[in-house]
Tab-separated table of C-alpha atoms and ligand atoms in Angstrom:
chain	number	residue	atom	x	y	z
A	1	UNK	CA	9.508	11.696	26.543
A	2	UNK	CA	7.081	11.401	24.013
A	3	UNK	CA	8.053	10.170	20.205
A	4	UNK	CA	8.760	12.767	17.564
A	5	UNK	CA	6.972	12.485	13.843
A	6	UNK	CA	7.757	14.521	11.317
A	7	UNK	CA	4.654	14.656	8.443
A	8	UNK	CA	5.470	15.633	4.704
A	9	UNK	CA	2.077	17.221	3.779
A	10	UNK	CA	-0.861	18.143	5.411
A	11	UNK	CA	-3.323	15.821	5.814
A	12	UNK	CA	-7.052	15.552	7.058
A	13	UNK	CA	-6.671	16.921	10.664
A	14	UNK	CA	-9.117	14.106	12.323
A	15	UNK	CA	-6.497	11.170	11.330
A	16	UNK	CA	-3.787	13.238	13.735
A	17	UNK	CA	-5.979	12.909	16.682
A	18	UNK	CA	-4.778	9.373	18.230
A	19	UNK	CA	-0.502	9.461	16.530
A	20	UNK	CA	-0.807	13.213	18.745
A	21	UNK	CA	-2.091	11.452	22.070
A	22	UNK	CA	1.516	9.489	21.765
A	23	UNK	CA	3.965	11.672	19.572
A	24	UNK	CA	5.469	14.603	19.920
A	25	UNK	CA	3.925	15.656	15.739
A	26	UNK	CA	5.727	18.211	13.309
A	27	UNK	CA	3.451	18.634	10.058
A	28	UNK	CA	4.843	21.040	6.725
A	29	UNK	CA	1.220	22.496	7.086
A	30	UNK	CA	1.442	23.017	2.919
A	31	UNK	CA	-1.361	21.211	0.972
A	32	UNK	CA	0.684	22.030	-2.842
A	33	UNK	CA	3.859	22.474	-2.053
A	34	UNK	CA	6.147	19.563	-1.119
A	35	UNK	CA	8.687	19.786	1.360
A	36	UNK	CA	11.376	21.634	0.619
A	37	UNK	CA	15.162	18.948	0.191
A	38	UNK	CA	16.854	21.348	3.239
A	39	UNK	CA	13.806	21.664	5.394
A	40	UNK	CA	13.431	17.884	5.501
A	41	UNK	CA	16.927	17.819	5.982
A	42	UNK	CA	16.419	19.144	8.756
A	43	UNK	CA	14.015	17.639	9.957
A	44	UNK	CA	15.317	14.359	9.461
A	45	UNK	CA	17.646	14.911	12.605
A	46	UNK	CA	16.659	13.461	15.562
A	47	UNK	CA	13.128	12.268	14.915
A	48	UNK	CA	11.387	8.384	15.247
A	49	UNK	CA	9.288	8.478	12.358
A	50	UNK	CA	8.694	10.010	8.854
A	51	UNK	CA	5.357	9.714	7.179
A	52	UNK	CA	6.294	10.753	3.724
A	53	UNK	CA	4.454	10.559	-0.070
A	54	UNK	CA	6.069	9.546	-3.504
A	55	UNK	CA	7.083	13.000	-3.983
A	56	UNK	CA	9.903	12.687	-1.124
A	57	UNK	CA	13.358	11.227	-2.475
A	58	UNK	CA	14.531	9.203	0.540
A	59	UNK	CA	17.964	8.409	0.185
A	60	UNK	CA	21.533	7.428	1.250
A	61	UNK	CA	22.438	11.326	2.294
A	62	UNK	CA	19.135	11.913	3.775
A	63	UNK	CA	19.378	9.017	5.791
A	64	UNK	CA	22.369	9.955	6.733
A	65	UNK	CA	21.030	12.846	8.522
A	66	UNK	CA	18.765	10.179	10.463
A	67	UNK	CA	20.592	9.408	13.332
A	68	UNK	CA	17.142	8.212	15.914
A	69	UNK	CA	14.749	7.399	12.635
A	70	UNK	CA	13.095	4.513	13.059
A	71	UNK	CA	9.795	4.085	10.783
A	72	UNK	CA	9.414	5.965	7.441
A	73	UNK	CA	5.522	5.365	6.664
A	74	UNK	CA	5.210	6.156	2.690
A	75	UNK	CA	1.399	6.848	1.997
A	76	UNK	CA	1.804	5.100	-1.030
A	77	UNK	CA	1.496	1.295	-2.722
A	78	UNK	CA	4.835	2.351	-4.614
A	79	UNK	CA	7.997	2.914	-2.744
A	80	UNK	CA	10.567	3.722	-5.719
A	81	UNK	CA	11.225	7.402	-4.208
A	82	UNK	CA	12.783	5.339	-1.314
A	83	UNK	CA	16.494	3.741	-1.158
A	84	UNK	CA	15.010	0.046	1.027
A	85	UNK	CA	18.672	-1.298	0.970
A	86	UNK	CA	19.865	2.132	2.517
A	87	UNK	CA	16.866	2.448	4.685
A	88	UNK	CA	17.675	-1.765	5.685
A	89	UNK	CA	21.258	-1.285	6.357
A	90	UNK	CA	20.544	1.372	8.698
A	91	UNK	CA	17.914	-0.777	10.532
A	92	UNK	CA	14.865	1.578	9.436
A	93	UNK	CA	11.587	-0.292	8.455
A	94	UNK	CA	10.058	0.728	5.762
A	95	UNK	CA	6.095	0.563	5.146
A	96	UNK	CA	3.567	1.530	2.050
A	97	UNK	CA	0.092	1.479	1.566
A	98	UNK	CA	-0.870	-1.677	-0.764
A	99	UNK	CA	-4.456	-2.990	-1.081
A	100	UNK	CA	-6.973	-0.293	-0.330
A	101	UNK	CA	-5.633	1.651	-3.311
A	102	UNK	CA	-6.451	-1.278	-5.715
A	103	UNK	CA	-10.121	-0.947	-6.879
A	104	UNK	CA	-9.531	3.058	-6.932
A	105	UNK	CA	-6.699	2.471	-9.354
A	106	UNK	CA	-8.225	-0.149	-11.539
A	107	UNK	CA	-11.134	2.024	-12.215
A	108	UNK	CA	-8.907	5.079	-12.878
A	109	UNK	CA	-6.887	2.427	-15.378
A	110	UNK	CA	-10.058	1.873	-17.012
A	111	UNK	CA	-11.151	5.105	-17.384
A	112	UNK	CA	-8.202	6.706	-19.046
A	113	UNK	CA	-8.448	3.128	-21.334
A	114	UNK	CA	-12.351	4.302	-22.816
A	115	UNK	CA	-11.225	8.053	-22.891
A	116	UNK	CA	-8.401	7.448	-25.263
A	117	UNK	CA	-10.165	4.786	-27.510
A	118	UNK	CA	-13.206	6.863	-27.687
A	119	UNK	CA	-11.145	10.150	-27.839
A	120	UNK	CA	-13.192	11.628	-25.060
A	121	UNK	CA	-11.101	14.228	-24.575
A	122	UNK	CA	-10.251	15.148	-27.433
A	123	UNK	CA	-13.921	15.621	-28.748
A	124	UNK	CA	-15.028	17.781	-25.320
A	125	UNK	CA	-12.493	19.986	-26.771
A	126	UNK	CA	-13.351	20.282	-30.360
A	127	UNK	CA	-16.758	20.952	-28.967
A	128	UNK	CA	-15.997	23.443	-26.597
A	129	UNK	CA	-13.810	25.231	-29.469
A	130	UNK	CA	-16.504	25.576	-31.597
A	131	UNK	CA	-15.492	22.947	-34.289
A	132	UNK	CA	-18.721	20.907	-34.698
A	133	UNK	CA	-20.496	21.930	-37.161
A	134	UNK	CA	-22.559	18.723	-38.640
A	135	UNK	CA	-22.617	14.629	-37.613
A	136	UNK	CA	-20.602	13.176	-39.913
A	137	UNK	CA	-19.843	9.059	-40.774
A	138	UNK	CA	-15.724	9.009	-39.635
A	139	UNK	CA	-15.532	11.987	-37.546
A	140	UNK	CA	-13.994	11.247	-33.739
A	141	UNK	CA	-14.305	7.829	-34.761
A	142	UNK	CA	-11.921	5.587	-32.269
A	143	UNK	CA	-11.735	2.399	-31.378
A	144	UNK	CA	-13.634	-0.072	-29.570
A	145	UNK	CA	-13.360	-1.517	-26.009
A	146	UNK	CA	-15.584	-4.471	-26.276
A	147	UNK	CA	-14.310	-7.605	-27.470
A	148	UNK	CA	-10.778	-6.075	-27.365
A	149	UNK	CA	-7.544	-7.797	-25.985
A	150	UNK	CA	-6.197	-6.269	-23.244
A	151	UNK	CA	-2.637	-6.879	-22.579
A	152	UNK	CA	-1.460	-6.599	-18.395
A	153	UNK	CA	2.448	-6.318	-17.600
A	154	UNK	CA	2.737	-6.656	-14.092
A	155	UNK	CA	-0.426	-8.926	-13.021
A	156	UNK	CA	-0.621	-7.829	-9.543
A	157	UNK	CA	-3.119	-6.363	-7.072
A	158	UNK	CA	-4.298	-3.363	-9.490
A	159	UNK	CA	-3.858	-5.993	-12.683
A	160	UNK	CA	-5.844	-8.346	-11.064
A	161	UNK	CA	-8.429	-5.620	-10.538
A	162	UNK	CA	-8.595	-4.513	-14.301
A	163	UNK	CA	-8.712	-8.187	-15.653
A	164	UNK	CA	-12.224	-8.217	-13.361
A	165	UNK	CA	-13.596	-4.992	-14.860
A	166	UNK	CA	-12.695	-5.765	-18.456
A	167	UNK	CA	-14.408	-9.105	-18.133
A	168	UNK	CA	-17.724	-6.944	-18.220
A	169	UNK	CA	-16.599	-5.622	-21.307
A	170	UNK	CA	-16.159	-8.857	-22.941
A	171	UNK	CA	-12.466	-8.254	-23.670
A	172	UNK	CA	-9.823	-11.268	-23.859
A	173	UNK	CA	-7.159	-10.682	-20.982
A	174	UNK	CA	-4.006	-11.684	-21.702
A	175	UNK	CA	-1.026	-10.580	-19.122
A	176	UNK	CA	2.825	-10.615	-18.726
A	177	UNK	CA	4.280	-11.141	-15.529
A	178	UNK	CA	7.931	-11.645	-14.082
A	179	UNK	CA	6.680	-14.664	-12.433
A	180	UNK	CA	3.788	-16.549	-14.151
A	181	UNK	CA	0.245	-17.029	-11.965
A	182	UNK	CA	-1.415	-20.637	-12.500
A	183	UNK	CA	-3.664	-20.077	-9.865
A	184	UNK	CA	-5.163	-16.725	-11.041
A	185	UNK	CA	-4.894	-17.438	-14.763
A	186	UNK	CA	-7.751	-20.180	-14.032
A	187	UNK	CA	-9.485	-17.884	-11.330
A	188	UNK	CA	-9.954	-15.003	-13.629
A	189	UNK	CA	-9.635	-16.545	-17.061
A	190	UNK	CA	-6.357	-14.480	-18.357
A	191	UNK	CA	-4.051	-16.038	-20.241
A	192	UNK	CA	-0.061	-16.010	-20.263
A	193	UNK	CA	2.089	-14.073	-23.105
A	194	UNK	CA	5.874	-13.351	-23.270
A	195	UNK	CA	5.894	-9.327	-23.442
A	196	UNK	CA	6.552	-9.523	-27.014
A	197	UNK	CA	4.031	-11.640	-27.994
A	198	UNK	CA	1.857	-9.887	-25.650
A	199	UNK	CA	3.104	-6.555	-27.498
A	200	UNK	CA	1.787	-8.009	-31.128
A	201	UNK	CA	-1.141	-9.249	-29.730
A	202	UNK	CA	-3.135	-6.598	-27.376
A	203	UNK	CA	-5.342	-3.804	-28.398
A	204	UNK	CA	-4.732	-2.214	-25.304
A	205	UNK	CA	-1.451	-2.124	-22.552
A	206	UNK	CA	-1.681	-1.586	-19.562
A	207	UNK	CA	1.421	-1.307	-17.335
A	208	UNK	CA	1.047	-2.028	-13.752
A	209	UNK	CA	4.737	-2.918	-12.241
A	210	UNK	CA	6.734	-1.800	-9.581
A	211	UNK	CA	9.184	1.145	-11.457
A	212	UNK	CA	12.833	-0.718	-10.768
A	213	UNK	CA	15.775	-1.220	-12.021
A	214	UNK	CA	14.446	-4.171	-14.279
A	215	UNK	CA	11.388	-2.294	-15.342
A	216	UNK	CA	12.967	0.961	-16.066
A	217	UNK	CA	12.546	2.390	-19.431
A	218	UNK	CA	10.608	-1.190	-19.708
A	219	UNK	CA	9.093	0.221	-23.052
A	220	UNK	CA	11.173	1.711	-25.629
A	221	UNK	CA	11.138	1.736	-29.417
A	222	UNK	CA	11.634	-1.776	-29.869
A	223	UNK	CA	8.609	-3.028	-28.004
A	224	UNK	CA	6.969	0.320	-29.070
A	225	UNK	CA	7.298	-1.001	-32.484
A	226	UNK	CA	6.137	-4.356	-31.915
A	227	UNK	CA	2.734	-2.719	-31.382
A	228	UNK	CA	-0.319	-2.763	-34.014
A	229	UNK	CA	-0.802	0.476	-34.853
A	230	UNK	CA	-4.707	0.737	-33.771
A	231	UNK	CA	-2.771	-0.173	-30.172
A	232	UNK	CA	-3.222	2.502	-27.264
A	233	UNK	CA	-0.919	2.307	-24.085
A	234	UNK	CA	-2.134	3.373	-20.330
A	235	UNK	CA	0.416	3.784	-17.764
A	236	UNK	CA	-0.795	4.095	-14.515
A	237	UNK	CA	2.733	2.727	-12.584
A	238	UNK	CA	5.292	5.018	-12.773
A	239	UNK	CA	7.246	7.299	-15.703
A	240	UNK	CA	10.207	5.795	-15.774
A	241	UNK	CA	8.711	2.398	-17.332
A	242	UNK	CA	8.227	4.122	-20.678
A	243	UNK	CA	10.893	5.720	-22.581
A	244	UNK	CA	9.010	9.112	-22.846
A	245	UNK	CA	11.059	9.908	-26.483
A	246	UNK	CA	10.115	7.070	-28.005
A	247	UNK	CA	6.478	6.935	-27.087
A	248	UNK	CA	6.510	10.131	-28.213
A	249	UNK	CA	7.511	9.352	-31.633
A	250	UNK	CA	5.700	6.182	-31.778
A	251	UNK	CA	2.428	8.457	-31.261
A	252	UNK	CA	3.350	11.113	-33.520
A	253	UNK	CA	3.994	9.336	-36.248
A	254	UNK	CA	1.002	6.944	-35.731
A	255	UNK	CA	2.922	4.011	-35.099
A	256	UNK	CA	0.627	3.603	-32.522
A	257	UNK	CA	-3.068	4.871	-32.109
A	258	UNK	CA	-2.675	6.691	-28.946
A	259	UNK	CA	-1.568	6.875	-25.391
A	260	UNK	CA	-2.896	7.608	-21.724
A	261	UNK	CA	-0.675	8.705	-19.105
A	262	UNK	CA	-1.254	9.028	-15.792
A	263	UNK	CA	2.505	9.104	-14.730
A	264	UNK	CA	5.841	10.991	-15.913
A	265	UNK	CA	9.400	10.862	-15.923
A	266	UNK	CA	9.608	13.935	-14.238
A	267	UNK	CA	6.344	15.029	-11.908
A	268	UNK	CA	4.418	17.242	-12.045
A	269	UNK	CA	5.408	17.002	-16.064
A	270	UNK	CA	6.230	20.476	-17.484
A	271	UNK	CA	3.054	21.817	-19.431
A	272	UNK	CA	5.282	22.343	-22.567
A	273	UNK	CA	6.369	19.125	-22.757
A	274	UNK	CA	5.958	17.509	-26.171
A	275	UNK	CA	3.615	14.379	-25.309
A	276	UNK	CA	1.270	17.374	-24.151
A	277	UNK	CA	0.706	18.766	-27.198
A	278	UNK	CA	-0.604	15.481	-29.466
A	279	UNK	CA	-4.217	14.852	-29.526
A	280	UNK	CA	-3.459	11.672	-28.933
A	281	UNK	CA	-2.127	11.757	-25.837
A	282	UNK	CA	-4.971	11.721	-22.541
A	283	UNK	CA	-2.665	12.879	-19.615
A	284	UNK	CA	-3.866	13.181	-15.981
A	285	UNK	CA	-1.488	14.068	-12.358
A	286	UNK	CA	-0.622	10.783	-11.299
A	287	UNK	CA	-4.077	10.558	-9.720
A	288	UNK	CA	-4.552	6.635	-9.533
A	289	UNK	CA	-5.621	6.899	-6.067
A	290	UNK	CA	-7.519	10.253	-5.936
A	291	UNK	CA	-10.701	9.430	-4.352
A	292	UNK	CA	-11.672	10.958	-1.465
A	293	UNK	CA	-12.260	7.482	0.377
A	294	UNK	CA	-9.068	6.258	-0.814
A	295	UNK	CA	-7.057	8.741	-0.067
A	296	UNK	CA	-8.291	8.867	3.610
A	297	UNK	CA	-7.782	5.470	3.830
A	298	UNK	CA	-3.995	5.648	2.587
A	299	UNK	CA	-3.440	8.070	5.325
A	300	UNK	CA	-5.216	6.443	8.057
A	301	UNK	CA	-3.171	3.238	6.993
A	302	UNK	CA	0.269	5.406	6.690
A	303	UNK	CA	-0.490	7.240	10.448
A	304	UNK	CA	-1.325	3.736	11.862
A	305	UNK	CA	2.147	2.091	10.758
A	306	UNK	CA	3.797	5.040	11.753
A	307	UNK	CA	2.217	4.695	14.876
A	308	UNK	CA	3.079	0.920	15.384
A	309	UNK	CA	6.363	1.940	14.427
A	310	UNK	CA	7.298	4.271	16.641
A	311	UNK	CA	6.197	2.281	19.374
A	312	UNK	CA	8.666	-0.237	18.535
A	313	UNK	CA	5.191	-2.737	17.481
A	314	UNK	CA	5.071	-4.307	13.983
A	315	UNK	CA	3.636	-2.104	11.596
A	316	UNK	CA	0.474	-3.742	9.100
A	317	UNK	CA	2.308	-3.573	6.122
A	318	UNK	CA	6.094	-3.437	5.826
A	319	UNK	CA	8.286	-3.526	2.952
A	320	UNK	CA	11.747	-3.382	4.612
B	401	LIG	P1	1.728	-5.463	-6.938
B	401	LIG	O1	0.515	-6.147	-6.395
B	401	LIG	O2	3.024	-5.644	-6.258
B	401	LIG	O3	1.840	-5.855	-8.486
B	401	LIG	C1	2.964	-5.609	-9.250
B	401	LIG	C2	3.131	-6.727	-10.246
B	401	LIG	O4	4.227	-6.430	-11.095
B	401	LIG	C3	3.434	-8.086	-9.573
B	401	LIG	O5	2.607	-9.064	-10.138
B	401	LIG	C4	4.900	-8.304	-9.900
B	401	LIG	O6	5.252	-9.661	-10.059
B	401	LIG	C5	5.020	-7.605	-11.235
B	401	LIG	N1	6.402	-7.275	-11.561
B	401	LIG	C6	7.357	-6.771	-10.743
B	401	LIG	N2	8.514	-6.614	-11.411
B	401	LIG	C7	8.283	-7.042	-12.664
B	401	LIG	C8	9.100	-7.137	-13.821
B	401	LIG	N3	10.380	-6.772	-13.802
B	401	LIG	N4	8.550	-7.638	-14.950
B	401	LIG	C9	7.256	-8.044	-14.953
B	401	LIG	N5	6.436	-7.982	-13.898
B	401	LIG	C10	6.942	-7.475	-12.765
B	401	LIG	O7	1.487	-3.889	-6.971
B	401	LIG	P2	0.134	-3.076	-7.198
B	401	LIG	O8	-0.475	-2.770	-5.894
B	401	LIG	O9	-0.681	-3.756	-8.249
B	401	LIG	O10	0.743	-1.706	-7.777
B	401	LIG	C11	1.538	-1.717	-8.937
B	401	LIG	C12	2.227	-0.383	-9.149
B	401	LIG	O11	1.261	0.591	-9.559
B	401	LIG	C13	2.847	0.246	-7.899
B	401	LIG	O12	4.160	-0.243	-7.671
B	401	LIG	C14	2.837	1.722	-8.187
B	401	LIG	O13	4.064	2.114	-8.760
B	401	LIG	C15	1.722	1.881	-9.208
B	401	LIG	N6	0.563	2.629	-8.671
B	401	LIG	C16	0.240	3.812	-9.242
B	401	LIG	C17	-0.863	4.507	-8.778
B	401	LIG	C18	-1.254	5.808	-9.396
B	401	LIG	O14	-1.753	6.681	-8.693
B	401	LIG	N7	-1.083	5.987	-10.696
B	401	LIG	C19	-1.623	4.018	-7.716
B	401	LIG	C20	-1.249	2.813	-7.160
B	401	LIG	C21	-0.149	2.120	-7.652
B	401	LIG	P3	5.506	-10.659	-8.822
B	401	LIG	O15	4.160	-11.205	-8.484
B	401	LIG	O16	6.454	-11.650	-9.390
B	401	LIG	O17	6.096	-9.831	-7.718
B	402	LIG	C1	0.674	5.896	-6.172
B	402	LIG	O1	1.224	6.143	-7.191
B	402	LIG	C2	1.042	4.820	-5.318
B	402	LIG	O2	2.058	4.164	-5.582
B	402	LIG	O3	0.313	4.598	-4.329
């Protein structure tokens, strides 16, 4: 008898080819829509593998329902949406997508960086509305990239990445890091800060962790307010690391210059919500990863450690 899969999302039909030649493959055929809790509920039931994505919360009860699971493949770096101590007790490995998401994400991290210093957004708008009437010596005037101090918390694959590209922009790289990097400090010529000296001192923060219990609401008023207030943050790691009320009263009352946000609290964030509506603000769909290369890769990757998985083989990259 042949393995049963059960895929989350559709994805590009030529990466099915091979996991079909060995599994038995059930696929919610929906590109927008995520699964539904009480479909995958029951689905859950007497399957091998799960290839799932962040939007998927695997836990305790759903495992529950997982009485032949073996694999769950997330087609992700980040694994927050999944309970690993629930998934370990039961003897379910666990696997993610780390690596071939890091350059993609780095440049996405610098990008929304130079579109909130230069206020690119902003100013497409006020030219699209009509609003420019004459050049003028302050107008849109933000701030500047080059020679800047950019400040990393969480020095990792995708931190590493951004120190590389922001040494082309002359900018001093300084980073924070639960566990300090010798070796990489010399490599890439970043220096060490304590995250509240590293607050005071960077133009720009980035935040690149893991979202956990440690790092959750990570950034709150008091570090908020430790910022210069010419500062911008980027998040590009998960909502939950920023404390969404306090950034946005930090923005809106200038306490900082501005913020871009690639990731929410609560996804996909609710078009009224009030960190929408600043001019300040540069907000994107948690689309770190979106290039079309990428992407294809983080599925091939997810399909072959399903695959491995299944087949009771060790999958390429495991977190549990
Ligand atoms: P990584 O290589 O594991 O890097 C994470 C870094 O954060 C590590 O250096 C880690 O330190 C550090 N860290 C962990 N907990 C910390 C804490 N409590 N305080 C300070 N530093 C801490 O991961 P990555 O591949 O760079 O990805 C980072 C995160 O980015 C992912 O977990 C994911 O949530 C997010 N992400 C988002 C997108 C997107 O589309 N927006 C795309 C990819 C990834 P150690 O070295 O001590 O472990
Ligand atoms: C995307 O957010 C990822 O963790 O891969």
């Amino acid at each position: 008898m042949k393995p049963k899969v059960y895929i989350t999302r559709k994805i590009p039909i030529d990466l099915l080819v091979e996991l079909e030649a060995v599994c038995e493959v059930d696929i919610w055929e929906h590109e927008d829509i995520p699964v539904p809790r009480h479909v995958l509920e029951e689905k859950i039931v007497n399957i091998d593998g799960l290839f799932c994505l962040l939007t998927e919360t695997i836990d305790q009860s759903l495992l529950d329902k997982a009485n032949t699971l073996k694999i769950i493949s997330n087609m992700a770096v980040g694994y927050n949406n999944i309970d690993i101590e629930a998934a370990k007790k039961r003897g379910i490995t666990v696997t993610n997508t780390p690596g071939i998401l890091t350059e993609t994400t780095a440049d996405l991290t610098f990008a929304l960086l130079m579109a909130t210093s230069r206020r690119l957004v902003e100013s497409a708008d006020y030219l699209k509305k009509g609003e420019w009437k004459t050049w003028s010596p302050m107008q849109l005037t933000g701030q500047d990239v080059h020679g800047a101090t950019l400040g990393i918390i969480g020095l990792g694959r995708i931190g590493e990445a951004l120190v590389r590209r922001a040494k082309g922009f002359d900018m001093t790289c300084i980073y924070y890091n639960r566990s300090r990097k010798p070796e990489i400090e010399k490599e890439l010529g970043v220096g060490y800060a304590v995250l509240d000296e590293l607050l005071k001192r960077a133009d720009f923060i980035c935040i690149l962790t893991p979202y956990t219990n440690e790092t959750k609401n990570l950034i709150g008023t008091r570090e908020l307010s430790l910022m210069k207030s010419t500062s911008i943050l980027i998040n590009t790691a998960r909502g939950g690391i920023v404390d969404e009320i306090a950034l946005y009263e930090a923005l809106s009352t200038k306490k900082i210059w501005a913020a871009g946000l690639d990731v929410f609290e609560e996804e996909p964030v609710n078009s009224n919500h009030r960190l929408l509506s600043l001019p300040n603000v540069v907000a994107i769909p948690h689309i770190g990863s979106a290039s079309v290369n990428t992407r294809r890769k983080m599925a091939k990757l997810a399909i072959e450690n399903l695959l491995l998985g299944v087949k009771n083989q060790t999958p390429k990259s495991i977190v549990v």
